[in-house]
Coordinates of C-alpha atoms in Angstrom, one line a residue:
M194 CA -19.5 6.1 -14.4
A195 CA -18.3 9.3 -12.8
V196 CA -15.1 10.3 -11.0
I197 CA -15.5 12.3 -7.8
G198 CA -12.5 14.4 -7.2
V199 CA -10.1 15.1 -10.1
G200 CA -7.0 16.4 -8.4
A201 CA -3.5 15.0 -8.9
L202 CA -4.7 11.4 -8.9
G203 CA -8.4 11.7 -9.8
R204 CA -7.6 13.2 -13.1
H205 CA -5.8 10.0 -14.1
H206 CA -8.8 8.0 -13.0
A207 CA -11.0 10.1 -15.3
R208 CA -8.5 9.9 -18.3
I209 CA -8.3 6.1 -18.1
L210 CA -12.0 5.6 -17.6
S211 CA -12.8 7.9 -20.5
E212 CA -10.7 5.6 -22.8
L213 CA -12.2 2.3 -21.7
P214 CA -14.5 1.0 -24.5
N215 CA -17.1 -0.5 -22.0
V216 CA -17.4 2.6 -19.9
H217 CA -19.4 5.8 -20.4
L218 CA -17.8 8.6 -18.3
V219 CA -20.9 10.8 -17.8
A220 CA -19.3 13.4 -15.5
V221 CA -16.4 14.4 -13.3
V222 CA -17.0 16.2 -10.0
D223 CA -14.7 18.7 -8.3
S224 CA -15.3 21.7 -6.0
H225 CA -12.7 23.7 -8.1
A226 CA -14.6 24.8 -11.2
E227 CA -11.5 25.6 -13.3
R228 CA -9.9 22.3 -12.5
G229 CA -13.1 20.3 -13.0
Q230 CA -13.9 22.0 -16.3
E231 CA -10.3 21.4 -17.6
V232 CA -10.4 17.7 -16.9
A233 CA -13.9 17.4 -18.2
E234 CA -12.9 18.9 -21.5
K235 CA -9.9 16.6 -21.9
C236 CA -12.0 13.6 -21.1
R237 CA -14.9 14.6 -23.4
T238 CA -17.4 14.7 -20.6
R239 CA -19.1 17.3 -18.3
W240 CA -18.1 18.9 -15.0
V241 CA -20.5 18.8 -12.1
S242 CA -19.9 20.8 -8.9
N243 CA -22.0 18.6 -6.5
Y244 CA -21.8 14.8 -6.6
K245 CA -25.3 14.5 -5.2
H246 CA -26.7 15.4 -8.6
L247 CA -25.4 12.1 -9.9
L248 CA -26.7 9.7 -7.2
D249 CA -29.4 8.4 -9.5
R250 CA -27.6 8.8 -12.8
V251 CA -24.6 6.4 -12.6
D252 CA -23.9 2.7 -12.1
A253 CA -20.5 3.2 -10.5
V254 CA -18.1 5.9 -9.2
S255 CA -14.5 6.3 -8.5
I256 CA -14.0 8.4 -5.4
V257 CA -10.7 10.3 -5.2
V258 CA -11.5 13.0 -2.6
P259 CA -9.5 13.8 0.6
T260 CA -9.6 11.0 3.1
F261 CA -11.7 12.8 5.7
A262 CA -14.6 12.9 3.1
H263 CA -14.6 9.2 2.2
L264 CA -17.4 8.3 4.7
S265 CA -19.8 11.0 3.6
V266 CA -19.2 10.7 -0.2
A267 CA -18.9 6.9 -0.4
G268 CA -21.8 6.5 2.1
D269 CA -24.2 8.5 -0.1
F270 CA -23.4 6.5 -3.2
L271 CA -23.6 3.1 -1.4
R272 CA -27.0 4.1 0.0
A273 CA -28.1 4.8 -3.6
G274 CA -27.0 1.4 -4.7
V275 CA -24.1 2.7 -6.7
S276 CA -20.9 0.5 -6.9
V277 CA -18.0 2.3 -5.3
L278 CA -14.2 2.3 -5.8
V279 CA -12.7 4.5 -3.1
E280 CA -9.0 5.4 -3.0
K281 CA -6.9 4.1 -0.2
P282 CA -7.1 4.4 2.7
L283 CA -10.7 3.3 3.0
A284 CA -11.2 6.1 5.6
G285 CA -9.5 8.4 8.0
N286 CA -10.0 6.1 10.9
L287 CA -11.0 2.6 11.7
S288 CA -14.5 3.5 12.9
D289 CA -15.3 5.3 9.6
A290 CA -13.9 2.4 7.6
Q291 CA -16.1 0.0 9.5
Q292 CA -19.1 2.1 8.8
I293 CA -18.4 2.2 5.1
S294 CA -17.9 -1.5 5.0
Q295 CA -21.0 -2.2 7.0
L296 CA -23.1 0.0 4.7
A297 CA -21.8 -1.8 1.6
R298 CA -22.7 -5.1 3.2
Q299 CA -26.2 -4.0 4.3
M300 CA -27.0 -2.5 0.8
G301 CA -25.4 -5.4 -1.0
T302 CA -23.4 -2.9 -3.0
L303 CA -19.9 -3.5 -4.5
L304 CA -17.1 -1.8 -2.7
Q305 CA -13.5 -1.9 -3.9
V306 CA -10.6 -0.1 -2.1
G307 CA -7.8 1.4 -4.2
H308 CA -4.8 -0.5 -2.9
I309 CA -3.0 -0.1 -6.2
E310 CA 0.2 -1.9 -5.4
R311 CA -1.5 -5.2 -5.7
F312 CA -1.8 -4.4 -9.4
N313 CA 1.8 -3.2 -9.8
P314 CA 3.3 -5.5 -12.5
A315 CA 6.3 -6.2 -10.4
M316 CA 4.1 -7.4 -7.5
V317 CA 2.0 -9.4 -9.9
A318 CA 5.2 -11.1 -11.2
A319 CA 6.6 -11.8 -7.7
K320 CA 3.4 -13.1 -6.0
P321 CA 3.5 -16.6 -7.4
Y322 CA 7.0 -17.1 -6.0
I323 CA 6.2 -16.0 -2.5
D324 CA 5.0 -19.1 -0.7
T325 CA 4.3 -19.1 3.0
P326 CA 6.9 -16.4 3.9
R327 CA 8.2 -16.3 7.4
Y328 CA 9.8 -12.8 7.2
L329 CA 8.7 -9.8 5.2
K330 CA 10.3 -6.4 4.8
A331 CA 8.9 -3.3 3.2
E332 CA 10.4 0.1 2.6
R333 CA 8.5 3.0 1.2
V334 CA 10.1 6.5 1.2
S335 CA 9.5 9.6 -0.9
P336 CA 10.1 13.4 -0.9
Y337 CA 7.5 15.6 0.9
A338 CA 4.7 16.2 -1.6
F339 CA 2.4 18.6 0.3
R340 CA -0.5 16.3 -0.5
S341 CA -2.5 14.1 1.9
T342 CA -1.6 16.4 4.7
D343 CA -4.9 15.5 6.5
I344 CA -3.4 12.1 7.4
G345 CA 0.0 10.9 8.6
V346 CA 2.5 8.7 6.9
V347 CA 0.9 5.5 8.3
H348 CA -2.4 6.1 6.4
D349 CA -0.6 7.9 3.5
L350 CA 2.2 5.5 2.6
M351 CA 2.5 2.6 5.0
I352 CA -1.1 1.5 4.4
H353 CA 0.0 0.3 1.0
D354 CA 2.5 -2.1 2.5
I355 CA 0.2 -3.1 5.4
D356 CA -2.2 -4.4 2.7
L357 CA 0.6 -6.1 0.8
M358 CA 1.9 -7.8 4.0
H359 CA -1.6 -9.2 4.7
W360 CA -1.7 -10.5 1.2
L361 CA 1.7 -12.0 1.1
A362 CA 1.6 -13.4 4.7
G363 CA -1.8 -15.0 3.8
S364 CA -3.3 -13.6 7.0
N365 CA -5.2 -10.5 8.2
E366 CA -4.7 -11.5 11.8
V367 CA -2.0 -9.3 13.4
E368 CA -1.6 -10.2 17.0
H369 CA 1.0 -7.6 18.1
V370 CA 2.6 -4.4 16.8
E371 CA 5.7 -2.5 17.8
A372 CA 6.0 0.9 16.3
L373 CA 7.6 4.4 16.6
G374 CA 7.3 7.5 14.5
V375 CA 8.2 11.2 14.3
S376 CA 6.5 14.2 13.0
V377 CA 8.8 16.5 11.0
M378 CA 6.6 18.9 8.9
G379 CA 3.4 19.2 10.8
E380 CA 0.9 17.7 13.3
H381 CA 1.0 14.1 11.9
E382 CA 3.7 11.5 11.8
D383 CA 6.0 11.8 8.7
M384 CA 8.3 8.8 9.5
A385 CA 7.2 5.5 10.9
Q386 CA 8.8 2.1 11.7
A387 CA 6.6 -0.9 12.6
R388 CA 7.0 -4.6 13.2
L389 CA 3.9 -6.7 12.7
H390 CA 3.5 -10.1 14.4
F391 CA 1.0 -12.3 12.5
A392 CA -1.0 -15.1 14.1
N393 CA 0.6 -17.6 11.7
G394 CA 4.1 -16.8 12.9
C395 CA 5.2 -14.5 10.0
I396 CA 7.0 -11.3 11.0
A397 CA 6.9 -8.1 8.9
D398 CA 9.1 -5.0 9.3
L399 CA 7.7 -1.8 7.6
T400 CA 9.5 1.5 7.0
A401 CA 7.6 4.6 5.8
N402 CA 9.1 8.1 5.3
R403 CA 7.5 10.9 3.3
V404 CA 10.3 13.4 4.1
H405 CA 13.1 11.6 2.2
P406 CA 15.4 13.0 -0.5
T407 CA 14.7 10.1 -2.9
A408 CA 11.8 7.8 -3.8
S409 CA 12.0 4.1 -3.1
R410 CA 9.4 1.3 -2.8
K411 CA 10.8 -2.2 -2.1
I412 CA 9.6 -5.5 -0.7
E413 CA 11.6 -8.5 0.5
A414 CA 10.1 -11.9 1.3
Y415 CA 12.0 -14.8 3.0
S416 CA 10.7 -18.4 3.1
L417 CA 12.0 -22.0 3.0
Q418 CA 11.8 -21.7 -0.8
G419 CA 14.3 -18.8 -0.9
T420 CA 14.0 -15.0 -1.1
V421 CA 12.2 -12.7 -3.4
H422 CA 13.2 -9.0 -3.8
V423 CA 10.7 -6.7 -5.5
D424 CA 11.5 -3.1 -6.5
L425 CA 8.0 -1.6 -7.0
H426 CA 9.5 1.7 -8.2
A427 CA 11.8 0.3 -10.8
R428 CA 9.5 -2.6 -11.4
T429 CA 12.1 -5.3 -11.2
V430 CA 12.0 -8.7 -9.4
W431 CA 14.7 -11.2 -8.6
R432 CA 14.8 -14.2 -6.4
M433 CA 17.3 -16.5 -4.8
T434 CA 16.6 -20.2 -4.4
P435 CA 18.7 -22.9 -2.7
S436 CA 20.0 -25.7 -4.9
L437 CA 19.2 -29.3 -4.3
E438 CA 22.8 -29.9 -3.2
L439 CA 22.5 -27.2 -0.5
L440 CA 19.3 -28.6 0.7
Q441 CA 20.3 -32.3 0.7
G442 CA 24.1 -32.5 0.5
A443 CA 27.0 -31.5 2.6
S444 CA 26.8 -27.8 3.6
P445 CA 29.4 -25.4 2.2
L446 CA 30.5 -24.6 5.7
S447 CA 31.3 -28.3 6.4
R448 CA 33.1 -28.5 3.1
S449 CA 35.2 -25.5 4.1
R450 CA 36.4 -27.3 7.2
E451 CA 37.6 -30.4 5.3
P452 CA 41.4 -30.8 5.0
G453 CA 42.8 -29.0 1.9
A454 CA 39.5 -27.2 1.3
N455 CA 39.7 -24.6 -1.5
I456 CA 38.0 -21.6 0.2
E457 CA 38.4 -19.3 -2.8
Q458 CA 36.6 -21.9 -5.0
L459 CA 33.8 -22.2 -2.5
K460 CA 33.4 -18.5 -2.5
K461 CA 32.9 -18.6 -6.2
E462 CA 30.3 -21.4 -5.9
V463 CA 28.1 -19.7 -3.4
F464 CA 25.9 -18.1 -6.1
T465 CA 26.2 -20.9 -8.7
R466 CA 26.4 -24.2 -7.0
Y467 CA 24.5 -23.5 -3.8
L468 CA 22.3 -20.5 -4.4
H469 CA 20.6 -19.7 -7.7
P470 CA 19.8 -16.0 -8.4
E471 CA 17.3 -15.4 -11.1
T472 CA 15.7 -12.2 -12.6
L473 CA 12.0 -12.6 -13.2
P474 CA 10.2 -11.1 -16.2
V475 CA 7.9 -8.2 -15.5
A476 CA 5.1 -7.3 -17.9
E477 CA 4.7 -3.8 -19.3
A478 CA 1.5 -2.7 -17.7
D479 CA -0.1 0.3 -15.9
A480 CA -1.3 -0.5 -12.4
L481 CA -4.0 2.1 -12.2
T482 CA -5.5 0.9 -15.6
A483 CA -5.4 -2.7 -14.3
E484 CA -7.1 -1.7 -11.1
L485 CA -9.9 0.3 -12.8
K486 CA -10.4 -2.5 -15.4
Q487 CA -11.0 -4.9 -12.6
F488 CA -13.4 -2.6 -10.9
V489 CA -15.4 -2.3 -14.1
R490 CA -15.3 -6.0 -14.6
C491 CA -16.6 -6.6 -11.0
V492 CA -19.5 -4.1 -11.6
Q493 CA -20.5 -5.9 -14.8
T494 CA -20.1 -9.5 -13.6
G495 CA -20.8 -9.3 -9.9
Q496 CA -17.4 -11.0 -9.0
Q497 CA -15.6 -9.9 -5.9
P498 CA -12.6 -7.5 -6.2
L499 CA -9.1 -8.4 -5.2
V500 CA -9.3 -5.7 -2.5
G501 CA -12.8 -5.5 -1.2
R502 CA -14.4 -4.2 2.0
D503 CA -12.9 -6.9 4.3
E504 CA -9.4 -6.3 3.0
G505 CA -9.8 -2.5 3.3
V506 CA -11.0 -2.7 6.9
A507 CA -8.3 -5.2 7.8
A508 CA -5.6 -2.8 6.6
M509 CA -7.2 0.0 8.6
K510 CA -7.3 -2.2 11.7
T511 CA -3.6 -3.0 11.5
A512 CA -2.9 0.7 10.7
Q513 CA -4.8 1.6 13.9
M514 CA -2.6 -0.9 15.9
V515 CA 0.5 0.8 14.4
L516 CA -0.7 4.3 15.4
E517 CA -1.6 3.2 18.9
S518 CA 1.8 1.6 19.4
L519 CA 3.5 4.7 17.8
H520 CA 1.8 7.1 20.1
K521 CA 2.7 5.0 23.2
H522 CA 6.4 4.8 22.3
Q523 CA 8.5 6.0 25.2
W524 CA 11.6 7.8 23.8
N525 CA 13.4 7.7 27.2
G526 CA 12.1 4.4 28.3
V527 CA 10.0 5.8 31.1
P528 CA 6.2 6.5 31.1
D529 CA 6.6 10.1 32.3
G530 CA 9.0 11.1 29.6
P531 CA 8.4 12.1 26.0
T532 CA 6.1 9.8 24.0
G533 CA 4.5 9.7 20.5
P534 CA 5.5 11.2 17.2
T535 CA 6.0 14.7 18.6
P536 CA 8.3 14.3 21.6
W537 CA 9.4 17.9 21.4
H538 CA 6.0 18.9 22.7
T539 CA 7.2 17.7 26.1
T540 CA 10.9 18.1 25.5
P541 CA 12.2 21.5 24.5
R542 CA 13.8 21.6 21.0
L543 CA 17.5 22.2 20.8
R544 CA 18.4 25.9 20.3
V545 CA 21.2 26.7 17.9
A546 CA 23.3 29.7 18.9
A547 CA 23.4 32.5 16.3

């Protein structure tokens, strides 16, 4: 194997792969010589400046280059019959993503997309308890990192939760999207809010903000079986399930209306007699290691990855719907007023007197 791009994230790909017993990391590739040589030395391999020198020398690659280069780099390896893990998002736009997917299909080459949150141990622990959700909610906020500046927050952060919403809802068919967003630091949207309407009736609300003072990644799922709350950052999971008495007996509300009802006692019984809160165990595991191990296993066995080409394209398709809605949002409710993530391009910014 080789790792293409060993910046902030790619260097961790290289470190993990260099430690896997069934992988021979033959090279790391980076356009910055000093950085590439540093990572190569730490991972006991060699640095190569041009990935094309490796097209016929590796079985698989992990591609961690800027998003705009995904099509060209992944495309070259797929054409050479090399299995590819490409970091999320699959590409910078839906057309490029579809081209990468189609190329993998035509060549019969393995393609996995790095939607790492599916491997987050908190998400792994929660998934079996999320059955046919009717409402999903995701929040993903972080301080501005000055990375991934070639894409906006929808492709940078929200794409994680778009993929998770598809997975949890059990559907890639999003019929309608309502979204808005604002650019704060540059030319791309840095904050976005979206509501996804799935064909199966599930509704998902997503919040993404990369200009936030704190970091937070949370998922909530609501179904007839109860609610599940996942903190992907703290890696904790808890759920709330209705008791048999709540489902089949007299409701607490009807009991409260009975003559002589003890309201204070009923309050105490809400989370004991009627609703059962439970903290779920979460395994100690590293999501990136789990993701890379699955990729290696798929290369060796021919099995399909958890997030393959179809899932990667589906996430990009929904992201495109979010961006289209976001750019059409009318801030004043009229078509000739300010629209899109940079409304101040048509509306003068407020001036503060000195």
